[in-house]
Coordinates of C-alpha atoms in Angstrom, one line a residue:
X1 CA 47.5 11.8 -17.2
X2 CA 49.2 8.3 -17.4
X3 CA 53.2 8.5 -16.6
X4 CA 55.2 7.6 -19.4
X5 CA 52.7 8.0 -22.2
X6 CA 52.1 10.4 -24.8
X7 CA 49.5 11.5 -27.4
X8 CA 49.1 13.5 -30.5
X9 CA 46.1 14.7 -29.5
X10 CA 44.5 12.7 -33.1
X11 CA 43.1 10.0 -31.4
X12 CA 46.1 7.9 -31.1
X13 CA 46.4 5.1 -28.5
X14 CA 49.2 6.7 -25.4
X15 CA 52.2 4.5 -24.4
X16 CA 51.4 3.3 -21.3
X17 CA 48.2 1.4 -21.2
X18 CA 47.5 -1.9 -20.9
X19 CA 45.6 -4.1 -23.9
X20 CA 42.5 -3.9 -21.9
X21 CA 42.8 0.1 -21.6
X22 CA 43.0 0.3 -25.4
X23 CA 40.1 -2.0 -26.7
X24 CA 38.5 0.6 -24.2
X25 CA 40.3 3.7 -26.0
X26 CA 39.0 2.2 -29.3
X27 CA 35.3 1.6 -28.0
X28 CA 35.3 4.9 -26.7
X29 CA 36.1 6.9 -30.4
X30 CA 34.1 4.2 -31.7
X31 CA 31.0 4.9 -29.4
X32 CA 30.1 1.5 -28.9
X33 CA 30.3 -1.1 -26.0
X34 CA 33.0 -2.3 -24.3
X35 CA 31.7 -5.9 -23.4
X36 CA 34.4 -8.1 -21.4
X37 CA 31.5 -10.6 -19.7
X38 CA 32.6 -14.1 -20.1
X39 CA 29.1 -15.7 -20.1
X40 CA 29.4 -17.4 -17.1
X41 CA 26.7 -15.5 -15.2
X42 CA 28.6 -16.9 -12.0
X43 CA 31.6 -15.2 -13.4
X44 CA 30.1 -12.2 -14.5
X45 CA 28.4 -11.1 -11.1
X46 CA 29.6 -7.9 -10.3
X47 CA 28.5 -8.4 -6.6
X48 CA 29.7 -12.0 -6.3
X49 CA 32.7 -13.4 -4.9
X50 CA 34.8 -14.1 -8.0
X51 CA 37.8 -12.4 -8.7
X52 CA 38.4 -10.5 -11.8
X53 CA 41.8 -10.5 -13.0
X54 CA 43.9 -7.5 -15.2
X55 CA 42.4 -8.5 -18.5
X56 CA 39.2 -7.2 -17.1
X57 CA 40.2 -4.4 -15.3
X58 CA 41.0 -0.9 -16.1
X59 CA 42.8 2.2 -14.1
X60 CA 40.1 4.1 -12.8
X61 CA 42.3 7.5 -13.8
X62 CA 42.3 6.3 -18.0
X63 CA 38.4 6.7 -17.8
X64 CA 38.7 10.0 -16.2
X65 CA 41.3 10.7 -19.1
X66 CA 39.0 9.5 -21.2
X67 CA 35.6 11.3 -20.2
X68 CA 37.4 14.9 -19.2
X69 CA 39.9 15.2 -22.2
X70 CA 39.1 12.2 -24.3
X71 CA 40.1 11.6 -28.2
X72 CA 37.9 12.9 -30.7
X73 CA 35.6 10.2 -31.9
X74 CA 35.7 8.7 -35.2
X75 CA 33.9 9.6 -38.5
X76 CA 30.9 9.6 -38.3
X77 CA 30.8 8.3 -35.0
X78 CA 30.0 10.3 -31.2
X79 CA 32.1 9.3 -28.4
X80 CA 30.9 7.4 -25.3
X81 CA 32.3 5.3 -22.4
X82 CA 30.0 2.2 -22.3
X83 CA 31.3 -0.8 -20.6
X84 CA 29.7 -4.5 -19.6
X85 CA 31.5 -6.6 -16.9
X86 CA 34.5 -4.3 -16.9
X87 CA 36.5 -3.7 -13.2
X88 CA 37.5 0.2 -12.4
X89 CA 40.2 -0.3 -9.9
X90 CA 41.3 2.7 -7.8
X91 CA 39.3 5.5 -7.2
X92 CA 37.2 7.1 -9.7
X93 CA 37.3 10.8 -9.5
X94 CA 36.1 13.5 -11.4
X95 CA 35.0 15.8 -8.6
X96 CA 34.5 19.3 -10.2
X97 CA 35.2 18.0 -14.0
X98 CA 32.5 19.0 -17.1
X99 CA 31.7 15.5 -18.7
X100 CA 30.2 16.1 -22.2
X101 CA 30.5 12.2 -23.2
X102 CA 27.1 9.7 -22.8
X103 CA 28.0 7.2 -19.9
X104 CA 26.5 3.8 -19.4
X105 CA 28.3 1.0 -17.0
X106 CA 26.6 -2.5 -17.0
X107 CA 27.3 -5.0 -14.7
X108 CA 30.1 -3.1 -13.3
X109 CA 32.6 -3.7 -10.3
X110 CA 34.2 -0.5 -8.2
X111 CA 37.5 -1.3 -6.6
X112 CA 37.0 1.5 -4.6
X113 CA 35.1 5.2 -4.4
X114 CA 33.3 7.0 -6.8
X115 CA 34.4 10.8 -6.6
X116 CA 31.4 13.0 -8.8
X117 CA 31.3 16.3 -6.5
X118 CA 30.5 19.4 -8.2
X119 CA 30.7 17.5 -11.8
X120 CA 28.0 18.1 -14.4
X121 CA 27.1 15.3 -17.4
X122 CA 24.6 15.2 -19.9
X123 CA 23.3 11.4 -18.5
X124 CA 24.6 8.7 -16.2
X125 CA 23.9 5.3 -16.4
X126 CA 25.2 2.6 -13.6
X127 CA 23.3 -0.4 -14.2
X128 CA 23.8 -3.2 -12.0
X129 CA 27.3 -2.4 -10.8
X130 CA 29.2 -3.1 -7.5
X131 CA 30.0 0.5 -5.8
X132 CA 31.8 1.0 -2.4
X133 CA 30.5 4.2 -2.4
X134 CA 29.2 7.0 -4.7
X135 CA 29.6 10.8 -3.7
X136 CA 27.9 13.2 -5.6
X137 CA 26.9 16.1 -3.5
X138 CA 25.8 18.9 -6.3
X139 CA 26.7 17.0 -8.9
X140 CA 24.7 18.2 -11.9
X141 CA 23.1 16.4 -15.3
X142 CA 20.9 17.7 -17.9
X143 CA 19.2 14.6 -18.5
X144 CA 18.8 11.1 -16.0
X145 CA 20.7 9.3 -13.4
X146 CA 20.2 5.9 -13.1
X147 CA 21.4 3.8 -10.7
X148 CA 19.2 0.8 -10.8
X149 CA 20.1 -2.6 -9.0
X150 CA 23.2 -1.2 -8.3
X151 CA 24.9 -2.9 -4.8
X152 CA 26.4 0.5 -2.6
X153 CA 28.2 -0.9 0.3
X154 CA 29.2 2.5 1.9
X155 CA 25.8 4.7 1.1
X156 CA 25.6 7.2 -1.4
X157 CA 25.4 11.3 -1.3
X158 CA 23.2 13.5 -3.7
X159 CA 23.2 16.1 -1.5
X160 CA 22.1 19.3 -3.6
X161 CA 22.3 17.5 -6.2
X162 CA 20.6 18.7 -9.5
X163 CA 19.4 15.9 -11.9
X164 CA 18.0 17.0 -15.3
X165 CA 15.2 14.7 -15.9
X166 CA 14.9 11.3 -13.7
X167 CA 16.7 9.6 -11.2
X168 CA 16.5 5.7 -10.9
X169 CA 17.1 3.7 -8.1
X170 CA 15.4 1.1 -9.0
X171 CA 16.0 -2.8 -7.1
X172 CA 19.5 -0.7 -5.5
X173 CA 20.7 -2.1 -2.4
X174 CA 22.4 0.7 -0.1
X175 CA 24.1 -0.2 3.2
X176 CA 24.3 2.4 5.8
X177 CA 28.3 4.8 6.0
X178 CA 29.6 5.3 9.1
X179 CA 26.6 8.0 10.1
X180 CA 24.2 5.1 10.1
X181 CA 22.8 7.0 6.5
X182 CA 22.3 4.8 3.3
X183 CA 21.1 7.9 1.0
X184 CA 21.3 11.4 2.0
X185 CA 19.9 13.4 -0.9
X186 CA 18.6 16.8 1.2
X187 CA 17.8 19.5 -1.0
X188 CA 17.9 17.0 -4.4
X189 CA 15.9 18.7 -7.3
X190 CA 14.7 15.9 -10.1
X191 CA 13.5 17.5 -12.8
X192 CA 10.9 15.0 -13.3
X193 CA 10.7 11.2 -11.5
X194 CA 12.4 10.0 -8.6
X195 CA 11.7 5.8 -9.1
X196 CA 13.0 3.9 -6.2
X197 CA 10.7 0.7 -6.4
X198 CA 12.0 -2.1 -4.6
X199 CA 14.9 -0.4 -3.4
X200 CA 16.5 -1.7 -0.2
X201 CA 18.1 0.0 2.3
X202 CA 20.1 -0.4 5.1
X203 CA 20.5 3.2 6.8
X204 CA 18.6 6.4 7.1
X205 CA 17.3 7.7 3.8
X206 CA 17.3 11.4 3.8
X207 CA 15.4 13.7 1.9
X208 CA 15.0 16.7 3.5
X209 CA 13.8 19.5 1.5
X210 CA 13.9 17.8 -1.6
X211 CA 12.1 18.5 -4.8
X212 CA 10.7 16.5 -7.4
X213 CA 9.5 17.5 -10.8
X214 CA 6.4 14.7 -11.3
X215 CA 6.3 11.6 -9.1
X216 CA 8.0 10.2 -6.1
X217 CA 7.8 6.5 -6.0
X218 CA 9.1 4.1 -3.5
X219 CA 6.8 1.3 -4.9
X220 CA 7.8 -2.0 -3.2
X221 CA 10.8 -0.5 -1.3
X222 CA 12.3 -2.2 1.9
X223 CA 13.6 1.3 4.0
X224 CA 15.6 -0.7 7.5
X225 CA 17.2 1.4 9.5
X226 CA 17.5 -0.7 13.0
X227 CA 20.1 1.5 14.2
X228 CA 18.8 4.6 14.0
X229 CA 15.1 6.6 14.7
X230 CA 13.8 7.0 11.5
X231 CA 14.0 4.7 7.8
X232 CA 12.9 7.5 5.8
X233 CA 13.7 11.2 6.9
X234 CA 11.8 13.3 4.3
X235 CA 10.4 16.6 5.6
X236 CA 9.5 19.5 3.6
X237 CA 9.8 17.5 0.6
X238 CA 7.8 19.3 -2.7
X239 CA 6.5 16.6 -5.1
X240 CA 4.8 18.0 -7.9
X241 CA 2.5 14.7 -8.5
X242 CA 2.1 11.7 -6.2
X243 CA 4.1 9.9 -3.5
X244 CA 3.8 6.5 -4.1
X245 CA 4.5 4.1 -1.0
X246 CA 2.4 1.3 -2.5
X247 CA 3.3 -2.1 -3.5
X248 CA 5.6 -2.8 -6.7
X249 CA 5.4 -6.5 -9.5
X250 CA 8.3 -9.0 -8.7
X251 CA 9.9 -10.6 -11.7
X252 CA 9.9 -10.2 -15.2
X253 CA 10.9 -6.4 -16.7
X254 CA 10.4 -3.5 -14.4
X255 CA 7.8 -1.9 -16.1
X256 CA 5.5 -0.6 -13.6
X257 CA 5.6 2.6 -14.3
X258 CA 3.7 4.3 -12.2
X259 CA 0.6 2.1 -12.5
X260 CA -1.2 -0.7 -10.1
X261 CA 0.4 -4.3 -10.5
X262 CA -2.8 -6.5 -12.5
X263 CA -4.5 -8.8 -10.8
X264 CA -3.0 -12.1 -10.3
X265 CA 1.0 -10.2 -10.1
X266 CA 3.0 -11.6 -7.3
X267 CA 3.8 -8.1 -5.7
X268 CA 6.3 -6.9 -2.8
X269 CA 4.9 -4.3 -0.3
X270 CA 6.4 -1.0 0.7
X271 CA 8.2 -1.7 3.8
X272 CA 9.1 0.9 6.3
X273 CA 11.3 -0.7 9.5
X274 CA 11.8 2.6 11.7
X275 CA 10.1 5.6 11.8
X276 CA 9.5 8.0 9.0
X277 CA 8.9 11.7 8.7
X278 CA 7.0 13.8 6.1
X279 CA 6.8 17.0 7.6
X280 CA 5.5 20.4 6.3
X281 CA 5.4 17.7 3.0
X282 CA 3.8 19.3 -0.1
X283 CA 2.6 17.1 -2.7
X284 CA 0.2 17.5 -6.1
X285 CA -2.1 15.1 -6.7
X286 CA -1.8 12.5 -3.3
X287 CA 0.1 10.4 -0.9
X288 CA -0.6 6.7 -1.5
X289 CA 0.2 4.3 1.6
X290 CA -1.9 1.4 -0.3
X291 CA -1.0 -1.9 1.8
X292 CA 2.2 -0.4 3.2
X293 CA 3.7 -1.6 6.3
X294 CA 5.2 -0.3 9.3
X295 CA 7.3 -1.9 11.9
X296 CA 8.5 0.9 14.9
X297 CA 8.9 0.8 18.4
X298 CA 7.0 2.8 20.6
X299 CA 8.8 5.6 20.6
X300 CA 9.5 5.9 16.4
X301 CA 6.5 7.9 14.8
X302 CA 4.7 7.7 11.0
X303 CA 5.2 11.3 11.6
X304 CA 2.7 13.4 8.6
X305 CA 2.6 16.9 10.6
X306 CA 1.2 19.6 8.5
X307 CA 1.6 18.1 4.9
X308 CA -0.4 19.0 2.7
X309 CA -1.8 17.1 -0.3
X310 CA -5.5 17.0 -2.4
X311 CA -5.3 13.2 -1.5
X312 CA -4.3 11.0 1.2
X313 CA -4.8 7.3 0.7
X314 CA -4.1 5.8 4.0
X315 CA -4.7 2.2 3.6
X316 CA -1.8 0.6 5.3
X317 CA -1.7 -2.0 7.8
X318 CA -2.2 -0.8 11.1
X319 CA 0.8 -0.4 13.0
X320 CA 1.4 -2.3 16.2
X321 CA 3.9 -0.2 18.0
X322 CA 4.4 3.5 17.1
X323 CA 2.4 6.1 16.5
X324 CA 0.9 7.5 13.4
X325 CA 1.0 11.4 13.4
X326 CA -1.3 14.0 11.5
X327 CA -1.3 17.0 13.4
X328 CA -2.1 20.1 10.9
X329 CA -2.2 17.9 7.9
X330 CA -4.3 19.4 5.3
X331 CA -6.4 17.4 2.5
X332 CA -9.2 17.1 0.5
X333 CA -10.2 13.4 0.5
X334 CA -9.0 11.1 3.1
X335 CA -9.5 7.7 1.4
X336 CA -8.8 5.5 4.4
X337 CA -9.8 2.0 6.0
X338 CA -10.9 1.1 9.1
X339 CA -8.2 -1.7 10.0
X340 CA -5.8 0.8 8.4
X341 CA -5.9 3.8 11.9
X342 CA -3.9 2.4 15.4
X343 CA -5.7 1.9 18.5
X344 CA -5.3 4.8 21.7
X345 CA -2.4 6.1 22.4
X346 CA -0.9 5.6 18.7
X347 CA -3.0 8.2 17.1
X348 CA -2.5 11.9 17.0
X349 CA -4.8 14.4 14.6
X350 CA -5.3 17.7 16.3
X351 CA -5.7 20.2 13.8
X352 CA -5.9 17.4 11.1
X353 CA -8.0 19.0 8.3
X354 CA -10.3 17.1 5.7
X355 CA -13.3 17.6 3.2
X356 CA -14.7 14.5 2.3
X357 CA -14.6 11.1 3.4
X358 CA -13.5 8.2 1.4
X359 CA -14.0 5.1 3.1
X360 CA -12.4 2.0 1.5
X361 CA -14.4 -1.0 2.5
X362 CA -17.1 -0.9 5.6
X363 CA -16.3 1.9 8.3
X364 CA -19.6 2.6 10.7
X365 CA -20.2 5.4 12.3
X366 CA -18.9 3.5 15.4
X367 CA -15.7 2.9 14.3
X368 CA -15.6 6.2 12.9
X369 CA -16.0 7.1 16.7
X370 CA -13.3 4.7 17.9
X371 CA -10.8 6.5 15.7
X372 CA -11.8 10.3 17.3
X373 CA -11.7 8.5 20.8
X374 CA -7.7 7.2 19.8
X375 CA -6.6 10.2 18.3
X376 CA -7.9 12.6 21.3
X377 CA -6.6 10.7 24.9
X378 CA -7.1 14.0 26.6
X379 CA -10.6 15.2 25.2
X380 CA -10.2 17.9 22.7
X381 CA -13.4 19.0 20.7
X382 CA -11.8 20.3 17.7
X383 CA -11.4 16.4 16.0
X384 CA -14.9 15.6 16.5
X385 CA -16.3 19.0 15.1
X386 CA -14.1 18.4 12.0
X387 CA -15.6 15.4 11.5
X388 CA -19.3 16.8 12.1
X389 CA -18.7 19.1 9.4
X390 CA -17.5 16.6 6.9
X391 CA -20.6 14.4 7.3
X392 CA -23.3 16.9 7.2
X393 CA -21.5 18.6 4.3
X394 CA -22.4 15.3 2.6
X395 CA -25.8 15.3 3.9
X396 CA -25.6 12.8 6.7
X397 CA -27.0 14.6 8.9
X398 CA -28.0 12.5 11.4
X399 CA -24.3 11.0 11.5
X400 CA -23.0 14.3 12.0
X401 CA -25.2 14.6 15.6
X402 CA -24.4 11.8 16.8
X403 CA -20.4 12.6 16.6
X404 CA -21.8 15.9 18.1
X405 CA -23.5 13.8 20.9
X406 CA -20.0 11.8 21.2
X407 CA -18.2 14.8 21.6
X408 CA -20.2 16.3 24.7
X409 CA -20.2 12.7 25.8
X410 CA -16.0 12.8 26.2
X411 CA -16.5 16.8 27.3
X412 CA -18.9 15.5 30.2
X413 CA -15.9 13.3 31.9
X414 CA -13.6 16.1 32.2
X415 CA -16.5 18.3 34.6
X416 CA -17.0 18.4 37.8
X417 CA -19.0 15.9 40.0
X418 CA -22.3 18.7 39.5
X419 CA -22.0 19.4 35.7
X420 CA -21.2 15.9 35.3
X421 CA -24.9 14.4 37.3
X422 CA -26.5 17.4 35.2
X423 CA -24.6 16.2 32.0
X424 CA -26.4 12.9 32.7
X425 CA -29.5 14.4 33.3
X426 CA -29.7 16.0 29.7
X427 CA -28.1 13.1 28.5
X428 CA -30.7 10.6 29.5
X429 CA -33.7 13.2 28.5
X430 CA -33.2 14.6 25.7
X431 CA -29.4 13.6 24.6
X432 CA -28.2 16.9 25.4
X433 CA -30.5 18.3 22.3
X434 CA -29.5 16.4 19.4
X435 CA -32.5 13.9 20.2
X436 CA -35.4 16.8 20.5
X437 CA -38.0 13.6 20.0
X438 CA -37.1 12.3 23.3
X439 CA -38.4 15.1 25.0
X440 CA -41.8 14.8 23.8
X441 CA -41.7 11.2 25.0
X442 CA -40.6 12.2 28.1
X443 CA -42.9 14.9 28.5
X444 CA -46.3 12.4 27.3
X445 CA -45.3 9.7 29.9
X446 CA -44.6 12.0 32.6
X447 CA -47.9 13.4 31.7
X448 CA -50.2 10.8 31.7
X449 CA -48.9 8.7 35.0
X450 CA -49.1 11.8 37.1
X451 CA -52.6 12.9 35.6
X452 CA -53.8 9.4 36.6
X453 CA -51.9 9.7 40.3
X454 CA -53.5 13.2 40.6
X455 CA -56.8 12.1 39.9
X456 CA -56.8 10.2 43.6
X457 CA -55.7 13.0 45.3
X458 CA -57.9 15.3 47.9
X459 CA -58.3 18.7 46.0
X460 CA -59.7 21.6 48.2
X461 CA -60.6 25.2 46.6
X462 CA -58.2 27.6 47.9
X463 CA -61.2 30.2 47.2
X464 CA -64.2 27.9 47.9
X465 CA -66.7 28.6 44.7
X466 CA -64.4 30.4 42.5
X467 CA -62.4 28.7 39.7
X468 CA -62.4 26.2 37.3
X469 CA -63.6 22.2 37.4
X470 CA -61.1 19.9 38.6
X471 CA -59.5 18.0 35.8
X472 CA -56.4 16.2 36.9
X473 CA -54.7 15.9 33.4
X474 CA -54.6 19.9 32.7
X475 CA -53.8 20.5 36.9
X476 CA -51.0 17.7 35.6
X477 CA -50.4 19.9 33.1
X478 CA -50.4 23.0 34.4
X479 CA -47.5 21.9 36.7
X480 CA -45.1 20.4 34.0
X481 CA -45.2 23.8 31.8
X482 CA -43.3 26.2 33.2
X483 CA -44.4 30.0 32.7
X484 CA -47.5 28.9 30.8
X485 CA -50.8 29.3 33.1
X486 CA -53.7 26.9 32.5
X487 CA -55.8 28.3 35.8
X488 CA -55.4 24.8 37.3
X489 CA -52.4 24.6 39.1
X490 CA -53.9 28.1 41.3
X491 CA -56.9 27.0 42.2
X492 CA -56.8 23.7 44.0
X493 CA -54.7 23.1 47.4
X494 CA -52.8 20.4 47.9
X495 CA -51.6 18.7 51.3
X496 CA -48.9 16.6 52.8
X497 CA -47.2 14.3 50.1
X498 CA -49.5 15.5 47.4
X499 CA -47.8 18.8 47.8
X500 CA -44.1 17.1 47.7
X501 CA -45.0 15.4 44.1
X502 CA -46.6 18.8 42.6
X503 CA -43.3 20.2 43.7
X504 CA -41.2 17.3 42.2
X505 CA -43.4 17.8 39.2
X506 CA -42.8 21.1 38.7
X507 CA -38.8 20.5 39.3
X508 CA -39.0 17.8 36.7
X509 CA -40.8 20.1 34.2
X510 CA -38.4 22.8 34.5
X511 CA -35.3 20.3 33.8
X512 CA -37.3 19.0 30.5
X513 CA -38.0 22.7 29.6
X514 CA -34.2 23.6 29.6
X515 CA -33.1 20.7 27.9
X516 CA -35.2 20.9 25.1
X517 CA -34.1 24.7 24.8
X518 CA -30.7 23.9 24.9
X519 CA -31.6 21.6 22.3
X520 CA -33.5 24.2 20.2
X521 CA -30.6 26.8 20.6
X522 CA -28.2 24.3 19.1
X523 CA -30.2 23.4 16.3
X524 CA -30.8 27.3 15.4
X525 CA -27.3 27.3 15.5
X526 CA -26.1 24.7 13.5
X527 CA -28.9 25.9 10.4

């Protein structure tokens, strides 16, 4: 392992190693912590500018030595490499290797690479440590990986990477490798939580096809990647609980756990700077975009196509450039807000399907409206009969016809000049059936002005003394109904303009009779 140095295989310090490698040696059979801090917290900042000289340093290839073939521990004791404010210089490489030791580095500082390819541990702790770069594509551990407020200057890679129980990311900041990525972790599997609050990144973070055990959170994260299209690139990504893109606490212990900051909490929003993908997601319990924020240029997308979740809590801030994408998105409750949804053009939900409605705050029916009107640019009728459904399902009837009414209103601008003056027509009458009341008005006020015009006009038998007594209100009447025969109409003769305004009366009767079945045939079909 070291040139020049020998062992006896009892635990014995090897010739070779300087006194800072063997207070390590010792710590390690001991199983207790290797502490070289100073107390100057200046001093002691692993990312900071100060240098650290040999008597805290240590050759990167002795803790190899010491995690893959290490001395036995002592009596009574288990063997484990913990160090505090300890410098590994070279690179640190134990690409295929079986670690059985625990491992915990505090405060740390990486003079170059960390090589963990292929390697399997029990757990893995990097707290707060100064990394170049970490490289752990299928790198295996039965229990956690933590790598909180750890400082990764050339990204890191988990790609198929197994991780027992939870991985920790916690207040990291990852700068972008030469592919403009900062984490690429596709096909991770945690076996329970993935906690990444208030993580920062510089880079695409990539988790395509990625599986999570319990909970996903990104609570409070900044995701940047100004260089690229998207911040987060996560699609068909299985989380067996919630996706949490919510706000995180500042200050004190990071114990958030899952839970909403208490009033009063000076918080940090998720930030998302870039687009960000969730496609074909499938996720448990919900996806949670309370007070998250979104800063894209036209082009990038909020891109949700076809996840599906029992939950989605979209109560972000609207975007202004971008567009927020739900095509074939499935859920159950859409918890949403009405300043939360872009304007036209930024909006896409064909196919988006939903049960019930969750408004956070006030959302009328006209805004409710705007929102269809956004998401379809070219008219499509499917959104607005989704949302039809919704509302009556909840017993809102009357809501549910007037998206109905809203939704032949947009079909009626795509018809010819013809369909669209007779789209007007029922329209103004009867409101294409799903206001049957208007009809009756209609009908009543048409009735009683011509009954009272009618009454002034000359009204010859056709037969002289055969047929009824001339009443002008049933002769009005008689014209306005079609098909139904009250004698009148048949028996008195009409001349000059008199005969143009029966004829405009029976042509205005025959309009209000097929609106008002159209109406009919659409309520018989919606019960």
């Amino acid at each position: 392992m070291v040139e020049g140095t020998t062992g006896n295989g009892n635990g014995d310090v090897p010739d070779g190693l300087t006194a800072t490698e063997v207070g390590m040696w010792q710590a390690f059979r001991n199983g207790s912590v290797y502490d070289l801090r100073t107390g100057d917290s200046g001093r002691d900042d692993p990312h900071g500018g100060h240098p650290w000289g040999p008597e805290r340093s240590v050759r990167a290839r002795i803790l190899a030595w010491l995690l893959l073939d290490g001395p036995p521990a002592l009596d009574g004791r288990v063997s484990s490499l913990k160090l505090q404010g300890v410098q590994i210089t070279d690179v640190f490489d134990l690409a295929g290797g079986n670690v059985v030791p625990y491992v915990e580095m505090k405060g740390c500082r990486f003079e170059k690479e960390v090589l963990l390819p292929e390697a399997h541990f029990t757990t893995v702790r990097l707290i707060d440590c100064s990394v170049p770069r970490l490289e752990g594509a299928r790198v295996h551990t039965e229990g956690d990986l933590h790598l909180a407020r750890c400082r990764f200057h050339n990204g890191i890679r988990l790609t198929d990477a197994h991780i027992g129980t939870d991985l920790l990311l916690n207040q990291a900041v990852v700068f972008s490798d030469r592919r403009k990525k900062s984490i690429m972790a596709d096909g991770l599997t945690v076996g329970q939580d993935l906690q990444a609050e208030l993580l920062e990144t510089h880079g695409e973070l990539s988790l395509r096809g990625a599986t999570v055990g319990v909970s996903l959170s990104l609570r409070g994260a900044s995701l940047s990647n100004s260089r690229g299209r998207r911040a987060l690139n996560a699609p068909q990504v299985s989380v067996e609980r919630t996706l949490y893109l919510g706000p995180a606490a500042l200050g004190g212990p990071f114990q958030n756990g899952g839970g909403t900051p208490a009033r009063g909490t000076r918080v940090q929003r998720f930030e998302c700077v870039g687009g960000m993908r969730l496609d074909d997601g499938r996720f448990g319990d919900a996806v949670d975009l309370d007070s998250a924020r979104f800063t894209m240029e036209n082009e990038q997308e909020v891109s949700m196509r076809r996840i599906q979740t029992p939950e989605l809590r979209f109560l972000c801030d609207k975007p202004e450039r971008g567009r927020i994408v739900l095509s074939g998105a499935r859920t159950t409750n859409l918890v949403d807000r009405s300043t939360s949804w872009p304007g036209p053009g930024q909006l896409r939900l064909g196919g988006f399907q939903y049960e019930n409605l969750i408004p956070s705050g006030p959302f009328p029916l006209a805004r409710r409206l705007d929102w269809l009107a956004a998401a379809t640019p070219e008219y499509s009728p499917e959104p607005y009969e989704q949302l039809a459904t919704v509302l009556r399902n909840s017993g809102e009837d009357s809501d549910a016809r007037e998206v109905l009414l809203a939704k032949q209103r947009r079909r009626r601008e795509t018809l010819p000049i013809a369909a669209k003056v007779w789209g007007y027509i029922q329209d103004w009458t009867v409101a294409y059936g799903y206001r049957p009341g208007r009809a009756a008005l209609w009908m009543a006020l048409l009735w009683a002005l011509s009954a009272v015009v009618f009454s002034q006009a000359p009204h010859p038998r056709i037969k002289p003394g055969e047929g009824p007594v001339w009443n002008p209100a049933l002769f009005t009447l008689d014209l306005l109904l079609p098909v139904i025969d009250l004698g009148q109409a048949g028996s008195w003769q009409l001349r000059g303009a008199w005969q143009w305004a029966s004829a405009i009366l029976v042509l205005l009767g025959w309009i209000l009779a097929t609106t008002v079945a159209a109406g009919a045939t659409r309520l018989l079909r919606r019960s």
